[in-house]
């Protein structure tokens, strides 16, 4: 009897869990894998979210300090100061600044790695890496005033990497890359004192300021947070995007597909996960080698499927059209399909739980970077001096693992949606204006004529605190209905791809009339995939182009544009948010910063920044409320620009653009 009851209870528990799972994720592929995880007894981050449910309120409100060993100290009404006397304001601001440093360092170290690669190529030590996009090289060199006439690509690349490296190392000079921003914005940075010097110096200084007994003025600390973040957005990250374009090609629109259904039963499935494109580019190249095809055939597979997870996925999607398996919270779920021979990880956002999940299947987790190893993973150091060989070895090892796949454990969800990605600023210009007249003019005009109300960037991660992809999905759907052009990066972009939003057809069926008309005329989806998270710098670039094109003011602040990080979780998202605000773009957060324990710090971030930078953060946990607020912000900007008058409706004139082709 007791055994019977126990079994019933267990069954009920399982049923409850299946119901709960539907509240954790939006897409059916993820749901199917969460339910499979129950059958396979695999623990995922969603389960660990439950075990971590009672999250520390001190940590959450930002008033826990363990910066020195007199502490740790926690601020309460009864204990309003740490042992050293630090207040909640100091502690929350210090913690916040350290988070910004984490994010800035991640983007910038990634950027530095690429710059060093470009430099090696320029010196003739590329070992299989080349400059794929010389046009991009010249375009970027000109931005920095480098003479390009009569010079070889290597010469130009050497001069350019000198400037880039100086942006990392500079002690006294301001970043050269800041000069790519609109004049007025540069002036604001100088006036407010947040113009950054070298990226490395900003990060080191931040760690110095926040160590015990140095900077205690919350405002001074937060100003350095913005300064450091600018060294990311208009430094490390921007340099990363530009250098990737030079090395691997400037993205242009291409077709692909997203969601777990891109994995195949009959092929060897290799996932590439992380952020840096250096290795994944080589893998996508090496996989085309006939030798590899033969090798796979001999192993009984019908070829190889390479699919991406997180921002490595976005990088190779944008340039090679490589299919996307999923975003951040699908990294474990992808392994749970039982159909993955190998997951190759590089840096950032790779969960240390992966080897444990993989142990339930035949999947091998392979780490490739010296700075990013994982207990339980196989480390195959990627030899950048013999990259093609290295890549082939990794792929062959995955093929060798194909025979270990257990068909009993395989269940690949069918869901995957087609999408168009590859919207670099250059590509957008070209789409809008044609080859000979590439320009943002048609977009500015569409905004001025109120066909497009404004532009909203939806960026950032997933977070198991929220139903995955839900907030970003609702936002995207509602905004395009209201004629807002949406641009996306990072895991949010992957969510939009999975939902089927990134096709021109989607505009026809779901966008407001004005936006649909523009999308149809130009042939673009209503939601543009602009790349990985370092590519948020492309959004700044686009905003700058719009300002330069004219008719919409003379600064990024004041444009009808808003950024949203609906489901963010990473320190990188904080750095991105800060450089957007410091650049004049209002940023809406779908979940909170850890600063609520200090009223002053909260007020500074959510209000005072408006005075300083013309933009601030807004914490809005409900997506529909966010939509309303966004529309308000866009309309206020339009009012201020004097473009909210009813304009006579004239058909979007694309005739000129067509004749330009
Ligand atoms: Ni951005 Fe991209 Fe995703 Fe978040 Fe992580 S992958 S760099 S940090 S989780 S969006
Ligand atoms: Fe406590 Fe001050 Fe040390 Fe922080 S720095 S742990 S508040 S004594």
XYZ file of C-alpha atoms and ligand atoms in Angstrom:
679
model
C 0.000 0.000 0.000
C 2.687 2.406 1.073
C 4.624 1.651 -2.097
C 1.503 2.332 -4.129
C 1.005 5.684 -2.484
C 4.624 6.531 -2.975
C 4.343 5.758 -6.661
C 1.205 7.887 -6.941
C 2.934 10.776 -5.219
C 5.877 10.430 -7.553
C 3.587 10.406 -10.587
C 1.805 13.478 -9.324
C 5.105 15.227 -8.693
C 6.188 14.450 -12.227
C 2.908 15.774 -13.615
C 3.277 18.960 -11.591
C 6.779 19.403 -12.891
C 5.645 19.069 -16.473
C 3.048 21.766 -15.847
C 5.650 23.966 -14.172
C 8.040 23.503 -17.062
C 5.621 25.257 -19.372
C 6.008 28.323 -17.183
C 9.759 28.286 -17.507
C 10.198 28.519 -21.245
C 8.219 29.838 -24.169
C 9.261 27.688 -27.068
C 8.099 24.119 -27.494
C 11.519 22.775 -28.348
C 12.861 23.921 -24.997
C 9.784 22.616 -23.234
C 10.161 19.186 -24.808
C 13.778 19.060 -23.653
C 12.918 20.173 -20.127
C 10.425 17.334 -19.971
C 12.981 14.937 -21.421
C 15.380 16.086 -18.704
C 12.849 14.809 -16.163
C 12.787 11.380 -17.828
C 16.540 11.274 -18.137
C 17.046 12.524 -14.561
C 19.190 15.419 -15.707
C 19.425 18.569 -13.647
C 19.354 21.907 -15.471
C 19.710 25.548 -14.482
C 15.938 25.656 -14.155
C 16.136 23.062 -11.361
C 19.025 24.857 -9.742
C 16.997 28.063 -9.859
C 14.583 26.241 -7.539
C 17.293 25.125 -5.134
C 18.669 28.660 -5.115
C 15.221 30.149 -4.705
C 15.804 32.010 -1.470
C 18.369 34.345 -2.878
C 20.282 36.474 -0.427
C 18.502 39.774 0.093
C 21.738 41.526 1.008
C 23.314 40.459 -2.241
C 20.196 41.385 -4.168
C 20.005 44.864 -2.725
C 23.744 45.397 -3.205
C 24.640 45.996 0.427
C 26.836 43.014 1.120
C 30.528 43.907 1.151
C 33.395 41.431 1.248
C 36.014 43.721 -0.131
C 38.197 43.434 2.954
C 38.682 40.811 5.631
C 37.421 42.852 8.539
C 34.113 41.960 6.886
C 32.091 40.561 5.281
C 29.669 43.331 6.262
C 25.980 43.584 5.536
C 23.957 46.733 5.907
C 20.680 46.650 7.878
C 18.698 49.401 9.613
C 20.378 48.325 12.850
C 23.830 48.083 11.304
C 23.881 50.963 8.830
C 27.646 50.952 8.391
C 30.325 48.399 7.649
C 33.190 47.930 10.082
C 35.249 50.521 8.192
C 32.287 52.888 8.187
C 31.240 52.308 4.592
C 27.581 53.140 4.014
C 25.037 51.365 1.845
C 25.690 54.007 -0.815
C 29.413 53.319 -0.932
C 28.976 49.570 -0.870
C 26.269 49.437 -3.546
C 28.175 51.820 -5.833
C 31.418 49.881 -5.373
C 29.724 46.585 -6.184
C 28.065 48.114 -9.230
C 31.334 49.504 -10.554
C 32.992 46.110 -10.158
C 30.235 44.537 -12.220
C 30.765 47.079 -14.981
C 34.466 46.239 -14.917
C 33.636 42.544 -15.360
C 31.558 43.260 -18.416
C 33.966 45.734 -19.935
C 36.892 43.372 -19.398
C 35.051 40.493 -21.086
C 34.193 42.435 -24.247
C 37.551 44.137 -24.362
C 39.704 41.075 -23.840
C 37.761 39.455 -26.673
C 38.484 42.549 -28.782
C 42.163 42.536 -27.870
C 42.489 38.903 -28.893
C 41.159 39.764 -32.361
C 43.391 42.811 -32.712
C 46.445 40.711 -31.883
C 45.330 38.195 -34.503
C 45.013 40.957 -37.120
C 48.449 42.188 -36.175
C 49.980 38.739 -36.624
C 48.437 38.519 -40.087
C 49.805 41.944 -40.954
C 53.244 40.750 -39.901
C 52.939 37.690 -42.124
C 52.344 35.328 -39.216
C 48.674 34.585 -39.859
C 49.080 30.796 -40.111
C 45.960 30.260 -42.179
C 44.133 33.345 -40.960
C 43.855 36.131 -43.514
C 42.268 39.532 -43.901
C 38.976 38.481 -45.478
C 37.512 41.928 -45.949
C 39.996 44.478 -47.250
C 37.196 46.923 -47.954
C 36.305 46.854 -44.275
C 39.972 47.402 -43.450
C 40.104 50.518 -45.610
C 36.753 51.755 -44.348
C 37.828 51.425 -40.723
C 41.317 52.849 -41.357
C 39.743 55.952 -42.871
C 37.612 56.436 -39.768
C 40.868 56.892 -37.888
C 42.410 59.177 -40.495
C 44.895 56.609 -41.785
C 46.130 57.261 -45.325
C 45.270 54.180 -47.361
C 46.379 55.129 -50.891
C 49.303 53.104 -52.215
C 49.565 51.021 -49.116
C 49.273 47.260 -48.819
C 46.610 45.726 -46.617
C 49.339 44.640 -44.215
C 50.697 48.163 -43.907
C 47.255 49.547 -43.226
C 46.505 46.786 -40.747
C 49.732 47.492 -38.879
C 48.901 51.180 -38.537
C 45.359 50.403 -37.507
C 46.334 47.845 -34.897
C 48.803 50.387 -33.476
C 45.861 52.684 -32.835
C 43.688 49.886 -31.466
C 46.382 48.644 -29.116
C 46.933 52.195 -27.954
C 43.238 52.357 -27.093
C 43.786 49.422 -24.773
C 47.074 50.599 -23.293
C 46.830 54.372 -23.296
C 47.668 55.966 -19.961
C 46.944 59.648 -20.634
C 45.268 59.914 -24.039
C 41.548 59.572 -24.423
C 40.399 56.678 -26.593
C 40.817 57.414 -30.285
C 37.614 55.467 -30.935
C 35.553 58.058 -29.019
C 35.950 60.292 -32.064
C 33.532 58.020 -33.958
C 30.670 59.396 -31.850
C 28.694 62.501 -32.813
C 30.570 65.711 -31.951
C 27.996 66.844 -29.462
C 28.186 63.575 -27.538
C 31.958 63.814 -27.334
C 31.505 67.269 -25.843
C 29.123 65.916 -23.208
C 31.631 63.244 -22.209
C 34.332 65.878 -21.802
C 32.075 68.197 -19.841
C 30.850 65.530 -17.468
C 34.340 64.081 -17.184
C 33.479 60.546 -18.246
C 35.625 60.373 -21.392
C 37.723 57.264 -20.826
C 41.447 56.788 -21.260
C 42.888 53.357 -22.105
C 40.549 50.400 -21.558
C 43.056 48.557 -19.395
C 43.740 51.613 -17.301
C 40.027 52.203 -16.710
C 39.598 48.635 -15.470
C 42.676 48.707 -13.250
C 41.702 52.090 -11.867
C 38.223 50.795 -11.097
C 39.653 47.905 -9.118
C 41.920 50.333 -7.291
C 39.098 52.740 -6.496
C 36.948 49.943 -5.113
C 39.507 48.260 -2.910
C 39.274 48.914 0.821
C 39.696 52.523 1.820
C 39.895 54.352 -1.507
C 36.877 55.864 -3.288
C 33.829 56.187 -1.033
C 31.789 58.838 -2.789
C 28.989 56.938 -4.511
C 28.710 59.546 -7.269
C 32.399 59.491 -7.996
C 32.280 55.694 -8.142
C 29.271 55.639 -10.441
C 30.811 58.220 -12.743
C 33.737 55.871 -13.096
C 31.294 53.071 -13.882
C 30.028 55.110 -16.828
C 33.574 56.066 -17.815
C 34.613 52.417 -17.766
C 31.543 51.362 -19.727
C 32.370 53.909 -22.424
C 35.772 52.256 -22.716
C 33.727 49.167 -23.571
C 31.115 50.485 -26.013
C 33.320 53.064 -27.690
C 36.487 51.060 -27.090
C 36.875 47.333 -26.562
C 33.531 46.179 -27.964
C 33.528 48.556 -30.903
C 37.068 47.504 -31.749
C 36.016 43.841 -31.461
C 33.203 44.300 -34.003
C 35.312 46.266 -36.453
C 38.223 43.848 -36.227
C 35.947 40.813 -36.664
C 34.573 42.385 -39.815
C 38.078 42.898 -41.175
C 39.175 39.382 -40.277
C 36.058 37.427 -41.154
C 33.971 39.687 -43.367
C 31.361 42.393 -42.851
C 27.996 40.710 -42.371
C 25.417 41.012 -45.136
C 21.903 39.583 -45.198
C 21.715 35.810 -45.456
C 19.296 33.029 -44.676
C 19.563 30.595 -41.839
C 17.449 28.901 -39.191
C 17.186 28.785 -35.418
C 16.148 26.402 -32.654
C 17.013 22.904 -31.526
C 15.338 21.404 -34.584
C 18.398 22.342 -36.659
C 20.171 19.307 -35.199
C 19.846 16.180 -37.308
C 19.441 12.510 -36.581
C 21.642 11.360 -39.388
C 24.560 13.792 -39.113
C 27.367 14.272 -36.642
C 26.228 17.262 -34.588
C 28.789 19.705 -33.297
C 27.770 22.690 -31.203
C 29.940 25.772 -30.957
C 29.312 27.816 -27.868
C 30.825 30.935 -26.379
C 31.797 34.255 -27.903
C 34.992 34.554 -29.886
C 34.752 33.845 -33.590
C 38.427 32.916 -34.113
C 37.967 29.197 -33.576
C 34.394 28.830 -34.769
C 35.256 30.509 -38.077
C 38.007 27.928 -38.557
C 35.674 25.070 -37.653
C 33.075 26.187 -40.182
C 35.836 26.426 -42.757
C 37.490 23.094 -41.945
C 34.204 21.213 -41.942
C 33.920 21.828 -45.682
C 37.150 19.932 -46.348
C 36.489 16.807 -48.489
C 38.720 14.825 -46.159
C 36.316 15.582 -43.313
C 33.285 14.637 -45.401
C 34.938 11.301 -46.177
C 35.787 10.767 -42.563
C 32.174 11.399 -41.532
C 30.883 9.061 -44.230
C 33.198 6.307 -43.075
C 31.748 6.746 -39.597
C 28.269 6.131 -40.982
C 27.036 9.728 -40.793
C 25.430 11.738 -43.545
C 27.720 14.683 -43.044
C 28.182 17.116 -40.217
C 25.906 19.743 -38.742
C 27.578 22.631 -37.022
C 25.194 24.706 -34.962
C 25.795 27.597 -32.614
C 24.796 28.509 -29.088
C 24.974 32.027 -27.574
C 27.106 34.687 -29.220
C 29.604 32.460 -31.007
C 26.426 31.376 -32.772
C 25.570 34.959 -33.629
C 29.068 35.633 -34.957
C 29.102 32.716 -37.400
C 25.431 33.158 -38.217
C 26.022 36.761 -39.273
C 28.898 35.879 -41.591
C 28.471 32.251 -42.616
C 24.779 31.601 -42.101
C 25.610 28.814 -39.635
C 22.385 27.593 -38.033
C 21.573 28.400 -34.419
C 20.700 25.677 -31.923
C 19.665 28.050 -29.195
C 20.339 30.860 -26.780
C 21.913 30.869 -23.383
C 19.302 28.895 -21.415
C 19.205 26.256 -24.140
C 22.856 25.290 -23.765
C 22.023 22.383 -21.485
C 18.816 21.580 -23.361
C 20.777 21.155 -26.586
C 22.879 18.446 -24.942
C 19.721 16.801 -23.605
C 18.640 16.041 -27.192
C 21.139 13.176 -26.888
C 22.194 13.932 -30.444
C 25.230 16.086 -29.842
C 28.613 14.483 -30.419
C 30.563 17.438 -29.171
C 30.084 20.887 -27.737
C 33.087 23.114 -28.333
C 33.275 26.001 -25.910
C 35.446 29.087 -25.929
C 34.820 31.974 -23.537
C 31.872 33.534 -21.652
C 28.353 32.356 -20.765
C 29.310 28.650 -20.821
C 27.758 27.034 -17.757
C 30.094 24.941 -15.622
C 27.279 22.393 -15.347
C 27.706 21.332 -18.978
C 30.037 18.351 -18.385
C 27.605 16.963 -15.827
C 24.705 17.192 -18.267
C 26.886 15.708 -20.981
C 27.771 12.749 -18.721
C 24.190 11.481 -19.138
C 24.791 11.129 -22.861
C 27.730 10.450 -25.135
C 28.382 14.175 -25.634
C 31.891 15.438 -25.107
C 32.443 18.988 -23.904
C 35.668 20.371 -25.327
C 37.207 23.540 -23.965
C 39.622 25.331 -26.247
C 40.962 28.427 -24.513
C 43.726 28.632 -21.950
C 41.719 31.146 -19.944
C 38.510 29.113 -19.978
C 38.789 25.560 -18.707
C 36.055 23.519 -17.117
C 36.218 20.630 -14.678
C 34.976 17.531 -16.476
C 35.571 18.903 -19.963
C 38.263 17.710 -22.332
C 40.726 20.478 -23.037
C 41.967 20.652 -26.593
C 44.075 23.769 -26.719
C 43.411 25.425 -30.030
C 46.700 25.910 -31.782
C 46.368 29.232 -33.549
C 49.628 28.611 -35.345
C 48.092 25.573 -37.031
C 44.421 26.497 -36.935
C 43.150 24.356 -39.761
C 44.829 21.245 -38.409
C 43.532 22.042 -34.936
C 40.018 22.528 -36.225
C 40.167 19.276 -38.187
C 41.363 17.350 -35.162
C 38.482 18.656 -33.114
C 35.979 17.751 -35.823
C 37.453 14.270 -36.310
C 37.224 13.609 -32.622
C 33.541 14.530 -32.759
C 33.045 12.190 -35.700
C 34.753 9.392 -33.775
C 32.175 9.932 -31.061
C 29.238 9.408 -33.443
C 29.307 5.637 -32.909
C 28.714 6.172 -29.207
C 25.394 7.894 -29.738
C 22.605 5.921 -28.080
C 19.523 6.058 -30.335
C 17.350 5.254 -27.320
C 18.330 8.526 -25.742
C 17.944 10.693 -28.829
C 15.001 13.008 -29.246
C 15.485 16.065 -31.401
C 12.612 18.545 -31.277
C 11.290 19.409 -34.714
C 11.003 23.159 -34.098
C 13.173 25.517 -36.065
C 12.306 28.725 -37.864
C 13.848 30.347 -40.907
C 15.413 33.744 -40.414
C 17.393 36.433 -42.171
C 20.395 37.786 -40.303
C 23.493 39.770 -41.184
C 22.408 43.363 -40.691
C 25.654 45.215 -40.203
C 25.412 48.989 -40.526
C 26.968 48.723 -43.943
C 24.411 46.156 -45.030
C 21.532 48.289 -43.758
C 22.856 51.297 -45.636
C 23.093 49.257 -48.790
C 19.612 47.774 -48.389
C 18.177 51.237 -47.865
C 19.951 53.169 -50.531
C 21.356 50.766 -53.065
C 24.948 50.198 -54.057
C 25.726 53.663 -55.363
C 23.738 55.634 -52.893
C 24.094 53.564 -49.762
C 22.712 55.786 -47.028
C 20.427 56.058 -44.044
C 18.361 58.767 -45.740
C 15.342 56.564 -46.483
C 15.262 55.437 -42.848
C 15.505 58.983 -41.489
C 12.749 60.007 -43.879
C 10.564 57.101 -42.805
C 10.999 58.206 -39.193
C 10.348 61.856 -39.999
C 7.226 60.939 -41.993
C 6.028 58.773 -39.125
C 5.940 55.547 -41.052
C 8.385 54.362 -38.445
C 7.696 55.703 -34.962
C 11.209 55.027 -33.740
C 13.837 52.379 -33.201
C 14.145 50.008 -30.275
C 17.083 47.743 -29.571
C 16.150 44.567 -27.705
C 19.331 43.017 -26.381
C 20.829 40.741 -23.788
C 20.409 37.386 -22.187
C 17.881 34.967 -20.786
C 17.479 34.563 -17.081
C 15.728 31.647 -15.350
C 14.150 34.191 -13.013
C 11.867 34.947 -15.931
C 10.051 32.675 -18.375
C 12.699 32.346 -21.074
C 12.091 34.458 -24.193
C 8.731 35.659 -22.908
C 9.402 39.315 -22.130
C 11.534 39.850 -25.229
C 8.913 38.145 -27.402
C 5.960 40.166 -26.120
C 7.962 43.342 -26.509
C 9.006 42.573 -30.072
C 5.500 41.632 -31.177
C 3.860 44.657 -29.632
C 6.438 47.151 -30.804
C 6.356 46.201 -34.446
C 2.558 46.410 -34.388
C 3.068 50.012 -33.369
C 5.437 50.738 -36.226
C 8.606 50.551 -34.203
C 11.589 49.148 -36.088
C 13.226 46.618 -33.776
C 16.908 45.746 -33.855
C 18.277 42.891 -31.791
C 21.535 41.330 -30.689
C 22.713 38.562 -28.380
C 20.406 35.967 -26.919
C 17.381 38.226 -27.421
C 18.040 38.125 -31.166
C 18.151 34.336 -31.049
C 14.796 34.353 -29.258
C 13.313 36.496 -32.024
C 14.765 34.186 -34.664
C 13.263 31.138 -32.955
C 9.896 32.858 -32.827
C 9.928 33.429 -36.582
C 10.045 37.227 -36.357
C 13.078 37.679 -38.579
C 11.596 37.220 -42.019
C 10.215 39.844 -44.403
C 6.933 37.897 -44.478
C 6.508 38.455 -40.780
C 6.403 42.195 -41.411
C 3.632 41.806 -43.946
C 1.479 39.857 -41.543
C 2.237 41.431 -38.203
C 3.808 44.867 -38.461
C 1.877 48.137 -38.374
C 1.031 49.587 -41.779
C 3.861 52.138 -41.918
C 6.580 49.741 -40.857
C 5.214 46.964 -43.084
C 5.366 49.330 -46.041
C 8.993 50.217 -45.377
C 9.966 46.580 -44.818
C 8.268 45.569 -48.027
C 9.888 48.319 -50.078
C 13.356 47.584 -48.729
C 12.918 43.838 -48.394
C 13.830 43.574 -44.727
C 12.277 41.838 -41.721
C 10.641 44.112 -39.115
C 13.222 42.887 -36.633
C 16.829 43.127 -37.689
C 19.498 40.785 -36.354
C 22.573 42.958 -35.761
C 24.799 40.311 -34.230
C 26.376 39.286 -30.965
C 26.615 41.322 -27.784
C 29.865 43.033 -28.741
C 27.874 44.098 -31.793
C 25.753 46.353 -29.629
C 28.448 48.743 -30.728
C 26.867 48.414 -34.186
C 23.734 49.920 -32.678
C 25.773 52.929 -31.544
C 27.254 53.085 -35.024
C 23.781 53.029 -36.595
C 22.574 55.743 -34.219
C 25.571 57.879 -35.187
C 24.821 57.378 -38.888
C 21.232 58.459 -38.334
C 22.405 61.617 -36.568
C 24.896 62.354 -39.351
C 22.288 61.814 -42.033
C 20.390 64.790 -40.648
C 16.867 65.825 -39.820
C 16.719 64.118 -36.439
C 18.798 66.357 -34.217
C 22.513 66.501 -33.625
C 23.038 63.922 -30.905
C 22.145 60.335 -30.077
C 20.164 61.648 -27.098
C 16.991 63.023 -28.577
C 16.637 60.368 -31.265
C 13.396 58.417 -31.016
C 15.299 55.362 -29.856
C 15.283 53.149 -26.755
C 17.309 50.153 -25.615
C 15.828 47.262 -23.649
C 17.540 44.441 -21.780
C 14.438 42.425 -20.936
C 15.910 39.224 -19.516
C 19.496 40.153 -18.810
C 21.771 38.338 -16.374
C 25.404 39.048 -17.252
C 27.820 41.706 -16.001
C 28.347 42.386 -19.684
C 24.737 43.541 -19.922
C 25.376 46.075 -17.153
C 28.372 47.490 -19.006
C 26.292 47.670 -22.197
C 23.422 49.359 -20.389
C 25.779 51.935 -18.918
C 27.456 52.845 -22.189
C 24.059 53.154 -23.871
C 22.827 55.535 -21.171
C 26.105 57.480 -21.307
C 25.642 57.666 -25.072
C 22.189 59.167 -24.636
C 19.929 56.140 -25.068
C 17.296 55.371 -22.428
C 17.581 51.769 -21.266
C 14.741 49.683 -19.881
C 15.661 46.760 -17.641
C 13.335 43.793 -17.283
C 14.955 42.811 -13.997
C 16.737 44.787 -11.355
C 20.279 45.911 -10.692
C 21.589 45.048 -7.238
C 21.372 48.609 -5.940
C 18.000 48.853 -4.216
C 19.706 48.952 -0.798
C 20.883 52.470 -1.573
C 18.306 55.076 -2.425
C 20.970 57.441 -3.633
C 22.608 54.958 -5.983
C 19.190 53.946 -7.335
C 18.190 57.557 -7.859
C 21.450 58.266 -9.623
C 21.012 55.398 -12.080
C 17.266 55.680 -12.594
C 16.946 59.491 -12.557
C 19.988 61.755 -12.199
C 21.697 60.348 -15.282
C 18.987 62.026 -17.339
C 20.450 65.418 -16.414
C 23.989 64.298 -17.110
C 23.618 62.229 -20.243
C 20.091 62.901 -21.485
C 19.078 59.312 -20.740
C 18.628 56.995 -17.786
C 17.755 53.470 -16.715
C 14.149 52.405 -16.123
C 13.250 49.265 -14.225
C 10.034 47.838 -15.673
C 9.303 44.222 -14.884
C 6.102 43.958 -16.910
C 6.542 43.807 -20.691
C 3.281 45.559 -21.578
C 4.083 48.366 -19.200
C 7.474 48.584 -20.899
C 5.773 48.884 -24.288
C 3.703 51.818 -23.067
C 6.717 53.526 -21.547
C 8.735 53.020 -24.714
C 6.010 54.543 -26.860
C 5.901 57.494 -24.455
C 9.663 57.993 -24.687
C 9.612 57.735 -28.482
C 6.742 60.195 -28.738
C 8.422 62.642 -26.392
C 11.541 62.532 -28.574
C 9.426 63.035 -31.677
C 7.655 65.977 -30.076
C 10.954 67.578 -29.153
C 12.193 67.107 -32.702
C 8.971 68.632 -34.015
C 8.195 65.620 -36.188
C 5.065 64.451 -34.469
C 2.837 66.556 -36.668
C 0.556 64.659 -38.991
C 2.468 64.567 -42.240
C 0.714 64.294 -45.481
C 0.783 60.670 -46.456
C 2.947 60.149 -49.450
C 3.778 56.694 -50.659
C 7.210 55.575 -49.572
C 9.120 56.486 -52.647
C 11.444 53.680 -53.484
C 11.638 54.387 -57.190
C 14.895 56.297 -56.874
C 16.395 53.642 -54.737
C 15.505 50.955 -57.249
C 16.927 52.861 -60.158
C 20.127 53.203 -58.198
C 20.642 49.426 -58.161
Ni 25.419 38.727 -24.244
Fe 26.192 36.733 -25.715
Fe 23.636 35.601 -24.268
Fe 23.830 37.346 -22.397
Fe 25.674 35.625 -22.781
S 25.584 34.879 -24.895
S 27.430 38.244 -24.956
S 25.878 37.855 -22.149
S 23.702 35.223 -22.219
S 23.184 37.812 -24.437
Fe 33.253 45.748 5.698
Fe 34.407 48.038 4.933
Fe 35.717 45.743 4.704
Fe 33.628 46.223 3.137
S 35.540 47.320 3.141
S 34.076 44.316 4.197
S 32.308 47.397 4.506
S 35.029 46.694 6.594
